[in-house]
mmCIF file of C-alpha atoms in Angstrom:
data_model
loop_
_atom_site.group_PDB
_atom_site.id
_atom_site.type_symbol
_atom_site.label_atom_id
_atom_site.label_comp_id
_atom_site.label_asym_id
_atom_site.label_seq_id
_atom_site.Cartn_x
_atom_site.Cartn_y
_atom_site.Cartn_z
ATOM 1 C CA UNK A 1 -24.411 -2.068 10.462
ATOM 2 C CA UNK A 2 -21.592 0.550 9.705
ATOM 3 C CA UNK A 3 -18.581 0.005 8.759
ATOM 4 C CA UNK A 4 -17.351 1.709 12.051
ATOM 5 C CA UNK A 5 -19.786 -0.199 14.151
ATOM 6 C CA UNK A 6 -18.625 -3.883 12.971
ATOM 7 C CA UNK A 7 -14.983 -3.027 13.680
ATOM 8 C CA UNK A 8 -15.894 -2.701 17.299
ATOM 9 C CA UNK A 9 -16.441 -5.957 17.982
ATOM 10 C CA UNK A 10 -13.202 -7.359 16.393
ATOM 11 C CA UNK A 11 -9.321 -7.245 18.065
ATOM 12 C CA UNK A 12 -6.385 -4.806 17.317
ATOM 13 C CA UNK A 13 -4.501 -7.720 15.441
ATOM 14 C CA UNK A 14 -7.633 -9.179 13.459
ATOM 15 C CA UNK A 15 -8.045 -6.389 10.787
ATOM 16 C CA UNK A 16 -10.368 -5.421 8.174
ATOM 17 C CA UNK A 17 -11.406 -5.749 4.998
ATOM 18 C CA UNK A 18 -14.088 -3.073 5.628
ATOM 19 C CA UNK A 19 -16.937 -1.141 4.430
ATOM 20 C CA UNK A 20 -20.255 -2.909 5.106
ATOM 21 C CA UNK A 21 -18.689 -6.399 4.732
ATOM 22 C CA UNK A 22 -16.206 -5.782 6.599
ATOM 23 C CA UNK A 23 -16.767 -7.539 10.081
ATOM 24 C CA UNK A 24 -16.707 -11.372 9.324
ATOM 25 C CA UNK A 25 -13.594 -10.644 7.062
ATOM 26 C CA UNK A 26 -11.430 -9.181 10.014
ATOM 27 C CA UNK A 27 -12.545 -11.973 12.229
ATOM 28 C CA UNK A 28 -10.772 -14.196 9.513
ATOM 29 C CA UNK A 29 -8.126 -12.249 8.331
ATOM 30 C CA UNK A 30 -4.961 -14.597 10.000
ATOM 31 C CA UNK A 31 -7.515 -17.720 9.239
ATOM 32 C CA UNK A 32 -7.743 -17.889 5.683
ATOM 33 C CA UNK A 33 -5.935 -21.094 4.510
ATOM 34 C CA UNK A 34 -2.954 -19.909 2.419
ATOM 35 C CA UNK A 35 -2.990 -20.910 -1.708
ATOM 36 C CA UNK A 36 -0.974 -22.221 -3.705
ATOM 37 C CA UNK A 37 0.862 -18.959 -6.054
ATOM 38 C CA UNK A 38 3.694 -19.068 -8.667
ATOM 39 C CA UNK A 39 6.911 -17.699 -7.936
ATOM 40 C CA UNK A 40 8.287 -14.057 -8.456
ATOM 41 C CA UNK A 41 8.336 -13.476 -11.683
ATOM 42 C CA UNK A 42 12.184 -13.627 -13.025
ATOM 43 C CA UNK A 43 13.615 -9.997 -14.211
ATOM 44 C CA UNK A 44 13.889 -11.712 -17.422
ATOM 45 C CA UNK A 45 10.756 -11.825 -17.771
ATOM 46 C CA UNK A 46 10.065 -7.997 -17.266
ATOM 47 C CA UNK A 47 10.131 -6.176 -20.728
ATOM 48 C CA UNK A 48 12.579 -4.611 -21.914
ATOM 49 C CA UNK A 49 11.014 -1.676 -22.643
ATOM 50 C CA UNK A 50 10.450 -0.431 -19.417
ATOM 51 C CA UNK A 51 9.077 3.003 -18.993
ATOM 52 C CA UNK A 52 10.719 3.585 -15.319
ATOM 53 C CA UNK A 53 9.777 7.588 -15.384
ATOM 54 C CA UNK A 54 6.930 9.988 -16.808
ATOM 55 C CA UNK A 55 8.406 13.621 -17.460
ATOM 56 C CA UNK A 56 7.275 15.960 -14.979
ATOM 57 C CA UNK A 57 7.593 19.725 -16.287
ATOM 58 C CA UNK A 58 5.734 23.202 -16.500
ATOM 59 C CA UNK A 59 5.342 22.804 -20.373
ATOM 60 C CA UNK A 60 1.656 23.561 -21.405
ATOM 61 C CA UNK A 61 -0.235 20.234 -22.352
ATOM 62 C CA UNK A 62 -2.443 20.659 -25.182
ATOM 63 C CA UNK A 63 -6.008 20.811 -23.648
ATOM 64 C CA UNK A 64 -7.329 18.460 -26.742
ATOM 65 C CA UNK A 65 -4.556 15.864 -26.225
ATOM 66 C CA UNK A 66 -5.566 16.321 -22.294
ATOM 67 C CA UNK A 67 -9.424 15.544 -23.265
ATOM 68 C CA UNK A 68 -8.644 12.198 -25.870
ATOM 69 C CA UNK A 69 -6.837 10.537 -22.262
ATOM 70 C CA UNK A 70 -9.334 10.978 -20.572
ATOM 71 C CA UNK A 71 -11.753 9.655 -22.257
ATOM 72 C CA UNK A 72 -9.750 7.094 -22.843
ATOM 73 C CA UNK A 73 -9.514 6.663 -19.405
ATOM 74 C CA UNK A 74 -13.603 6.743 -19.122
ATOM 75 C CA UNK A 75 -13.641 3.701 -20.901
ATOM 76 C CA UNK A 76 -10.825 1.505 -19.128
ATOM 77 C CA UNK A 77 -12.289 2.640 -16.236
ATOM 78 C CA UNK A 78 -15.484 1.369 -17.073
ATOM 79 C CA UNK A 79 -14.351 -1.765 -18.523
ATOM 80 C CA UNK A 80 -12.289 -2.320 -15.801
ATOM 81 C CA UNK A 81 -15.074 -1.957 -13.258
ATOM 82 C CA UNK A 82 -17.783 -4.334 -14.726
ATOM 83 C CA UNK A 83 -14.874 -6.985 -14.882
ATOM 84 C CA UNK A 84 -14.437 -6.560 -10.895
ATOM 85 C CA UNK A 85 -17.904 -5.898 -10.323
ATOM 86 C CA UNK A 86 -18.213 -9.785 -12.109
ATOM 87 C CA UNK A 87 -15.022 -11.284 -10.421
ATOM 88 C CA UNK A 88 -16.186 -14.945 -9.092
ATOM 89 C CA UNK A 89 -16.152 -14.365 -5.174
ATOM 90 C CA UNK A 90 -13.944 -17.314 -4.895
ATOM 91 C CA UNK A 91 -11.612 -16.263 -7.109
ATOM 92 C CA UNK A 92 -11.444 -12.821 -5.518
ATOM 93 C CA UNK A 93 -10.456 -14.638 -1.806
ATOM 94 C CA UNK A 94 -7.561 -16.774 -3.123
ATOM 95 C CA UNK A 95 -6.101 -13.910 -5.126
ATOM 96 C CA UNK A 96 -6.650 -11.937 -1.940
ATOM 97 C CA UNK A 97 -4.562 -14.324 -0.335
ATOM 98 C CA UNK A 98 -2.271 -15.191 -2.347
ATOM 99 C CA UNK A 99 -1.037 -10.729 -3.386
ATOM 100 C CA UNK A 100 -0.963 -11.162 0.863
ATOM 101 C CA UNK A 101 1.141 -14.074 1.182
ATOM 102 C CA UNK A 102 3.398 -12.077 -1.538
ATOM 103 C CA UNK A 103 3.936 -9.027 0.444
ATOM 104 C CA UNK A 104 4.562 -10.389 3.803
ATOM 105 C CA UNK A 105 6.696 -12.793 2.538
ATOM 106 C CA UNK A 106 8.767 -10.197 0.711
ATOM 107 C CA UNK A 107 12.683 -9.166 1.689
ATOM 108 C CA UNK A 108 10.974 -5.239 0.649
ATOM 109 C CA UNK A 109 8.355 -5.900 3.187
ATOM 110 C CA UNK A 110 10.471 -6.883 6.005
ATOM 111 C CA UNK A 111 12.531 -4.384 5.637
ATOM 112 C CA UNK A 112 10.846 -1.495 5.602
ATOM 113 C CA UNK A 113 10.020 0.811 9.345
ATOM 114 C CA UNK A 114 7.630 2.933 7.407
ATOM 115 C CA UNK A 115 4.777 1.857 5.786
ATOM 116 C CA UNK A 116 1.560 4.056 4.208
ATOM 117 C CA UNK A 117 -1.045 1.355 2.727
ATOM 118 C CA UNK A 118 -4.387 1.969 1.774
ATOM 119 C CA UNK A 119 -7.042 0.764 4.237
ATOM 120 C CA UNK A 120 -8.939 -1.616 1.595
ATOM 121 C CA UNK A 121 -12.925 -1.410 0.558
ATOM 122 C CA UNK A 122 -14.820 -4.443 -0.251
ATOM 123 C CA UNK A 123 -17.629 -2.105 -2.097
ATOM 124 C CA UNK A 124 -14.829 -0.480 -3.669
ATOM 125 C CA UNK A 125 -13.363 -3.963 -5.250
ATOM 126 C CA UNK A 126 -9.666 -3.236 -3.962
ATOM 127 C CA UNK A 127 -7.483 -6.022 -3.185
ATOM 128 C CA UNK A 128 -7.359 -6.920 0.477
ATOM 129 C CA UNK A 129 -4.865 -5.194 2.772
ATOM 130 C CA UNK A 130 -6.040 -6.663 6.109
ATOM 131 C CA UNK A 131 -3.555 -9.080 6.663
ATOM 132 C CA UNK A 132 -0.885 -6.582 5.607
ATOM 133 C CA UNK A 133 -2.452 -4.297 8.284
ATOM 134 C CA UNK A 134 -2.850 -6.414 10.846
ATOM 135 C CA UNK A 135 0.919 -7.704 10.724
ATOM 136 C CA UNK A 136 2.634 -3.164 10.666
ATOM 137 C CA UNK A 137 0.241 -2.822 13.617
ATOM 138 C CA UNK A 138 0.977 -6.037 15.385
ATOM 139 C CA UNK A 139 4.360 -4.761 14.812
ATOM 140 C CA UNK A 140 4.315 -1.637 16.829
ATOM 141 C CA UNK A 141 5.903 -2.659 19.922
ATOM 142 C CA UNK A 142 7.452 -0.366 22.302
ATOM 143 C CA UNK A 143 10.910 0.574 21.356
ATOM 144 C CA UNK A 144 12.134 0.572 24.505
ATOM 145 C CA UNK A 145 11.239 -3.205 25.458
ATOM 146 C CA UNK A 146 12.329 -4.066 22.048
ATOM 147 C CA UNK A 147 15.749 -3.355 22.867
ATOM 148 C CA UNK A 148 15.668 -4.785 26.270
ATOM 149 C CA UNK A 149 14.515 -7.726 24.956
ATOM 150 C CA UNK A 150 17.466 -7.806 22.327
ATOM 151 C CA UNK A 151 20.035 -7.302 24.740
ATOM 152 C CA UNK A 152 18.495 -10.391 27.077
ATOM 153 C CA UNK A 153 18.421 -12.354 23.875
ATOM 154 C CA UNK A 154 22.386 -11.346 22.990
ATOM 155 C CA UNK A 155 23.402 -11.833 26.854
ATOM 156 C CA UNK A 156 21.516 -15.620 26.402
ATOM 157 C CA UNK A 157 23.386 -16.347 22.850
ATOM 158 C CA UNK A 158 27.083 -15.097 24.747
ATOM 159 C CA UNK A 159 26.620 -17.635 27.773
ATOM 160 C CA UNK A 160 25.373 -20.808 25.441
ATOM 161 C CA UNK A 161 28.257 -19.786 22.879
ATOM 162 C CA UNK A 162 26.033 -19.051 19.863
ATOM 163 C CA UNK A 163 26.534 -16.330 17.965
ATOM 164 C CA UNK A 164 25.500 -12.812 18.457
ATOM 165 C CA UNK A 165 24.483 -12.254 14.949
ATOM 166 C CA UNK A 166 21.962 -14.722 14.957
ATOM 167 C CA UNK A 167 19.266 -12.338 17.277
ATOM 168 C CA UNK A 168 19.962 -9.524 14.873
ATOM 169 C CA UNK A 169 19.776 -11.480 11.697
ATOM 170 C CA UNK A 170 16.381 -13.207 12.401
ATOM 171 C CA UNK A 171 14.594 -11.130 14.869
ATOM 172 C CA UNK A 172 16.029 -7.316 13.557
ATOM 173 C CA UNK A 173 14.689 -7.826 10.076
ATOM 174 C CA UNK A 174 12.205 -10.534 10.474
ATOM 175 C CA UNK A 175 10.348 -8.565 12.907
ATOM 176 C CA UNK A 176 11.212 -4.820 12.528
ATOM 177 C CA UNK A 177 9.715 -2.378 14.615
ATOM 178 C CA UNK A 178 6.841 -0.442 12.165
ATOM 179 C CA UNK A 179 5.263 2.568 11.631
ATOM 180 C CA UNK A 180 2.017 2.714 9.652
ATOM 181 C CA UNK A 181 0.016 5.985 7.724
ATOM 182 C CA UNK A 182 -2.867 5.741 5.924
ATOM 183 C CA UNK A 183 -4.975 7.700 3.620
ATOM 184 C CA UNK A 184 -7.707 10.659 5.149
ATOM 185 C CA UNK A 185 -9.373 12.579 2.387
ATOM 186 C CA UNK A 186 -9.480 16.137 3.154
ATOM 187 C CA UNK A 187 -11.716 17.925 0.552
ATOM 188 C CA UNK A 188 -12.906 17.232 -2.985
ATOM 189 C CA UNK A 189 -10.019 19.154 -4.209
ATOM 190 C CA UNK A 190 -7.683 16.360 -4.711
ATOM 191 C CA UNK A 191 -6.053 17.185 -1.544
ATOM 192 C CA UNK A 192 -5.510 13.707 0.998
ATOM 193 C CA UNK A 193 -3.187 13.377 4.058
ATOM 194 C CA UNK A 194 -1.103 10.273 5.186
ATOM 195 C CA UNK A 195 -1.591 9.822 8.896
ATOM 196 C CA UNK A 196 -0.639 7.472 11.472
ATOM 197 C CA UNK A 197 -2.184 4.897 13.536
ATOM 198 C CA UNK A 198 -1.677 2.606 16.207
ATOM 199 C CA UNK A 199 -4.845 0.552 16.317
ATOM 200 C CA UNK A 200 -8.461 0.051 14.858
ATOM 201 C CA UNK A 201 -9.453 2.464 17.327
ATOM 202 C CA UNK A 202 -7.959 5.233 15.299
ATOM 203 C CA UNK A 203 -10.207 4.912 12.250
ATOM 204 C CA UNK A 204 -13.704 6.544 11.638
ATOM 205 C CA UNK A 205 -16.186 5.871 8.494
ATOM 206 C CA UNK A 206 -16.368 8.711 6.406
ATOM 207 C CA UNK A 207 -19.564 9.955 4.311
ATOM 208 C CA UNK A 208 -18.717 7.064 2.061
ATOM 209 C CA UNK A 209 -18.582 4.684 4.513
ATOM 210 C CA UNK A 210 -14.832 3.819 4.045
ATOM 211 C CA UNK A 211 -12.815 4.299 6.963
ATOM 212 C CA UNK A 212 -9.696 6.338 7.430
ATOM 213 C CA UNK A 213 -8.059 7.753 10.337
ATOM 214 C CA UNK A 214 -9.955 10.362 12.948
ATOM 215 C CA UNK A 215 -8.049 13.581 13.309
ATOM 216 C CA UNK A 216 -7.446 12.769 17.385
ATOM 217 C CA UNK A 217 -6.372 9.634 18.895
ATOM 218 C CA UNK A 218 -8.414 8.156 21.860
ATOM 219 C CA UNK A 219 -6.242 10.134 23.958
ATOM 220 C CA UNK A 220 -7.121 13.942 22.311
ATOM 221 C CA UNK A 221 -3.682 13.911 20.449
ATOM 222 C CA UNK A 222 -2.763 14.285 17.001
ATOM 223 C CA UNK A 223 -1.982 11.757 14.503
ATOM 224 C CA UNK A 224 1.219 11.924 13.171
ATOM 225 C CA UNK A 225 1.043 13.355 9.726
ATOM 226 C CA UNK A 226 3.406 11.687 7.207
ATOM 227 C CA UNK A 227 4.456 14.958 5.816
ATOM 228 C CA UNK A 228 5.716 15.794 9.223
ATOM 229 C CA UNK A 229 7.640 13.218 10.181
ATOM 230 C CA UNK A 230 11.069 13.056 11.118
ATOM 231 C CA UNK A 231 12.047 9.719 9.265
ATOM 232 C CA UNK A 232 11.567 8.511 5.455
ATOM 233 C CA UNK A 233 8.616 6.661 4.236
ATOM 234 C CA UNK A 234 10.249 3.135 3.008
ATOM 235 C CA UNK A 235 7.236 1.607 1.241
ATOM 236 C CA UNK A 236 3.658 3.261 -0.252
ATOM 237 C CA UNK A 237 0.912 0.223 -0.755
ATOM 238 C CA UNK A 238 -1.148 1.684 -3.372
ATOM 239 C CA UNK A 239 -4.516 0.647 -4.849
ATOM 240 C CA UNK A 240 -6.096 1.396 -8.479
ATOM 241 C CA UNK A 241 -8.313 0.098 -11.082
ATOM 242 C CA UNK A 242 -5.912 -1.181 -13.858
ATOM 243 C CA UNK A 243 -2.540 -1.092 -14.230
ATOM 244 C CA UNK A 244 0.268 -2.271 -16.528
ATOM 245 C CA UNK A 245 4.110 -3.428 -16.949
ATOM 246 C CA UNK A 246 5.260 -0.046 -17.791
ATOM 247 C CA UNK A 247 4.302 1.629 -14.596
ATOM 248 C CA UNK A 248 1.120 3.128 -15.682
ATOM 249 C CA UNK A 249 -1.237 2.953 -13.270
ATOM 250 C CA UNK A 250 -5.096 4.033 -13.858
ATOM 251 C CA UNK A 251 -6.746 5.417 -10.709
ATOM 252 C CA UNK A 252 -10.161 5.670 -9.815
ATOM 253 C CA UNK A 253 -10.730 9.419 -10.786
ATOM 254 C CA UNK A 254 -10.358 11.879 -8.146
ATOM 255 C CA UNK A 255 -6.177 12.314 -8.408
ATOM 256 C CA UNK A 256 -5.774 11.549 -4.649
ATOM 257 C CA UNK A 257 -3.042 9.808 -4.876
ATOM 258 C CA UNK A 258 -1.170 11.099 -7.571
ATOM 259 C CA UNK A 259 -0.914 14.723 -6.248
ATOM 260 C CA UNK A 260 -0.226 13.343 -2.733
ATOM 261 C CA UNK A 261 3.149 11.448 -4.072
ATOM 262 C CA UNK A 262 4.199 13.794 -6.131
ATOM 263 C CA UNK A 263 3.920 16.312 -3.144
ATOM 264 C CA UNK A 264 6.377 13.396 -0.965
ATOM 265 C CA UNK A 265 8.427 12.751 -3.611
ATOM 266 C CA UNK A 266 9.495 16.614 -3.783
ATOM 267 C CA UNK A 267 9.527 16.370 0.168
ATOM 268 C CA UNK A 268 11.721 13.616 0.124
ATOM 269 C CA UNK A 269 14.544 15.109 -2.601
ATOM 270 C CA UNK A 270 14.395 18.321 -0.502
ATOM 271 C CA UNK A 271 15.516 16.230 3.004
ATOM 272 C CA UNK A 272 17.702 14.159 0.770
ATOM 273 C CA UNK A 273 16.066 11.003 1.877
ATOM 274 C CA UNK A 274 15.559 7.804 -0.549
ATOM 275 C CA UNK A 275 12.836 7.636 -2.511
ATOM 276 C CA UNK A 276 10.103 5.606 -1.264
ATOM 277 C CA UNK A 277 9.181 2.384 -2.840
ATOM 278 C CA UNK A 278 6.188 2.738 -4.850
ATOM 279 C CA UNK A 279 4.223 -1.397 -4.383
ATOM 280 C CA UNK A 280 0.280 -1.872 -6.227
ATOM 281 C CA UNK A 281 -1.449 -4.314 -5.365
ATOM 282 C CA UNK A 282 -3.889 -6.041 -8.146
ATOM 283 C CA UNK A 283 -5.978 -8.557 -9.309
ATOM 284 C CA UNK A 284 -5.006 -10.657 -12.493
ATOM 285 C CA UNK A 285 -7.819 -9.136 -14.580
ATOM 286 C CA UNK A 286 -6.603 -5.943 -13.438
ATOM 287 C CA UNK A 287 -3.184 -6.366 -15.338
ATOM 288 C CA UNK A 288 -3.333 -4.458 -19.145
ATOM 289 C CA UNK A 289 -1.278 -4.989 -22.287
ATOM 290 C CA UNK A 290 1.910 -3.082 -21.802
ATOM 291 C CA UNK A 291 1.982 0.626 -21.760
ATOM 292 C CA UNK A 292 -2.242 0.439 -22.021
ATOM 293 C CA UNK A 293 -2.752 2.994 -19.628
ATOM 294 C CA UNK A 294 -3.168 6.388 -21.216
ATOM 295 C CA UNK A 295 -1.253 9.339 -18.708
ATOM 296 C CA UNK A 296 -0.236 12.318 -18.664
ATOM 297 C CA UNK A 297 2.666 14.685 -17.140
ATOM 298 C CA UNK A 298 0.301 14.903 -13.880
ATOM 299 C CA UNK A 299 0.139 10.707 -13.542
ATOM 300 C CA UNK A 300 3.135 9.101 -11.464
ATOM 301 C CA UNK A 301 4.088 5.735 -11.956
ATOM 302 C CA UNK A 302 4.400 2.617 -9.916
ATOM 303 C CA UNK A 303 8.061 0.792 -8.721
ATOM 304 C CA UNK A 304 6.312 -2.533 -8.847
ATOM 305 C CA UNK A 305 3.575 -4.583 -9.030
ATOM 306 C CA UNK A 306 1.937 -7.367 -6.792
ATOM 307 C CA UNK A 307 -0.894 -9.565 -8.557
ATOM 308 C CA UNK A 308 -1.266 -13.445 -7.617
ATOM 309 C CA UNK A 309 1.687 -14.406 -10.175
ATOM 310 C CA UNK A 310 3.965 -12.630 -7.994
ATOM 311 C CA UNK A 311 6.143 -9.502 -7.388
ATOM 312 C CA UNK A 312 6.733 -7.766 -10.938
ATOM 313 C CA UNK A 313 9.538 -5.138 -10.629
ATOM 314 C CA UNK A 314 9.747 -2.599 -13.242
ATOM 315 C CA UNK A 315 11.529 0.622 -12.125
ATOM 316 C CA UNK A 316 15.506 0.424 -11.320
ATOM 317 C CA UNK A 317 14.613 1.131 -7.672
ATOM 318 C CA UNK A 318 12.248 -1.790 -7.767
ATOM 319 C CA UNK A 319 14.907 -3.967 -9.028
ATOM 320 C CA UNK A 320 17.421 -3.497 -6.800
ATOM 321 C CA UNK A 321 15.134 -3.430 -3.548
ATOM 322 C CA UNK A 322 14.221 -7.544 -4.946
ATOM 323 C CA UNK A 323 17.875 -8.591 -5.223
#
């Protein structure tokens, strides 16, 4: 069965791990008995020598340097994979689990309107998004009865005598309205647009089998691209293959998503908007000694980390968003 086919059977708010595995995952997504996980880990436990930026400039990068990280690269990559490809299933679930529990339960979660998050692969190894999914879409309620529905809730705290503040406080930033893009690969150029859906419906399988998001809703319109939108992306959920407490973060190849944020982040200093939040998610074998990853100029770096330990902040924007 495809990967398109076995999402048909399963409802808008019971989401995907997909691929060809896909199907008895999303049926399970909100059922998977929650783990036990350690706490955040403490700031003073990030190092304190934190590499929070990679220079970006025109100068020329010598070609041989260029060639030694990437083949240095080759080999993580490869090492990398075997250990996921040999990841005890078991193991794999309650991580899954637990890096879910972590986000949603998250202040930087809750707070953030809009979202792009990578629509995970099971053949691919990624860490499970469908929970994360599930709850941006479940929380794409119509604006207007969302603010009916406050002001019925504020008119019902004025005649009991509670407080106004107690609506706002709990259901404003518990439950905030949110918007939700997600990766479509556009050529085998590096090039990859962010766009946005409302529902299951919106995604398609592509050659690979992975889904991603159809160019026309059900309805013959546009999806929303990301680089068109009016508002600021708050949070980018972002997968990879290895990663480590520096920032670095070691893709799978193909530079998708490294010339897509770079591209954003130049959007979003032109409109004067915050920088987004840059979150990866990752399995604890997937964590390297610090500043393991070998980069270059044309590599950005992550905010944060999520692995089953807990949130690990590392850039100054991370930092503050966990206070």
């Amino acid at each position: 069965m495809s990967a398109i086919a076995s999402y048909q059977n399963c409802s808008g708010q019971s989401m995907f791990r997909h691929c060809k595995t896909t199907a008895r995952l999303i049926r399970n997504a909100k059922e998977i008995a929650p783990v036990t996980h350690l706490p955040t880990t403490p700031l003073s436990a990030v190092s304190s020598n934190v590499r929070t930026n990679i220079v970006m400039n025109n100068d020329v990068v010598d070609p041989h340097q260029l060639e030694a990280i990437f083949q240095k690269k080759l080999a993580l990559r490869s090492k990398i994979r075997k250990e996921l490809k040999n990841m005890d299933p078991i193991q794999r679930s309650q991580e899954d689990t637990a890096i879910q529990d972590i986000v949603l339960e998250s202040s930087w979660f809750k707070a953030s309107r809009n979202i792009c998050a990578y629509i995970s692969c099971a053949s691919l190894r990624e860490v499970d998004t469908s929970r994360i999914v599930s709850e941006i879409l479940s929380n794409q309620t119509d604006e207007n009865i969302f603010i009916l529905v406050a002001i019925a809730s504020c008119a019902l705290c004025y005649t009991s005598g509670d407080s106004y503040s107690s609506f706002s406080i709990q259901e404003g930033n518990g439950r905030m309205r949110k918007k939700l893009y997600v990766p479509r690969v556009e050529d085998k150029n590096s090039n990859m647009r962010m766009l946005k859906i409302s529902a299951v419906k919106d995604l398609v399988a592509n050659s690979m089998n992975i889904l991603e998001p159809s160019l026309l809703d059900s309805d013959g319109n546009q999806h929303e691209d990301v680089m068109q939108a009016s508002e600021p992306v708050d949070l980018f959920i972002l997968p990879g293959l290895a990663f480590d407490r520096s920032g670095g973060r070691l893709g799978r190849g193909g530079g998708y998503y490294d010339v897509f944020l770079k591209k954003y982040q130049k959007l979003a200093q032109e409109q004067k908007w915050k920088q987004p939040l840059l979150v990866a998610l990752l399995y604890s074998l997937q964590v390297v000694d610090e500043e393991s990853i070998p980069v270059t100029p044309y590599d950005v770096p992550v905010d944060a980390l999520v692995s089953p330990r807990g949130f690990i902040p590392i850039s100054p924007v991370a930092i503050e968003r966990c206070d």
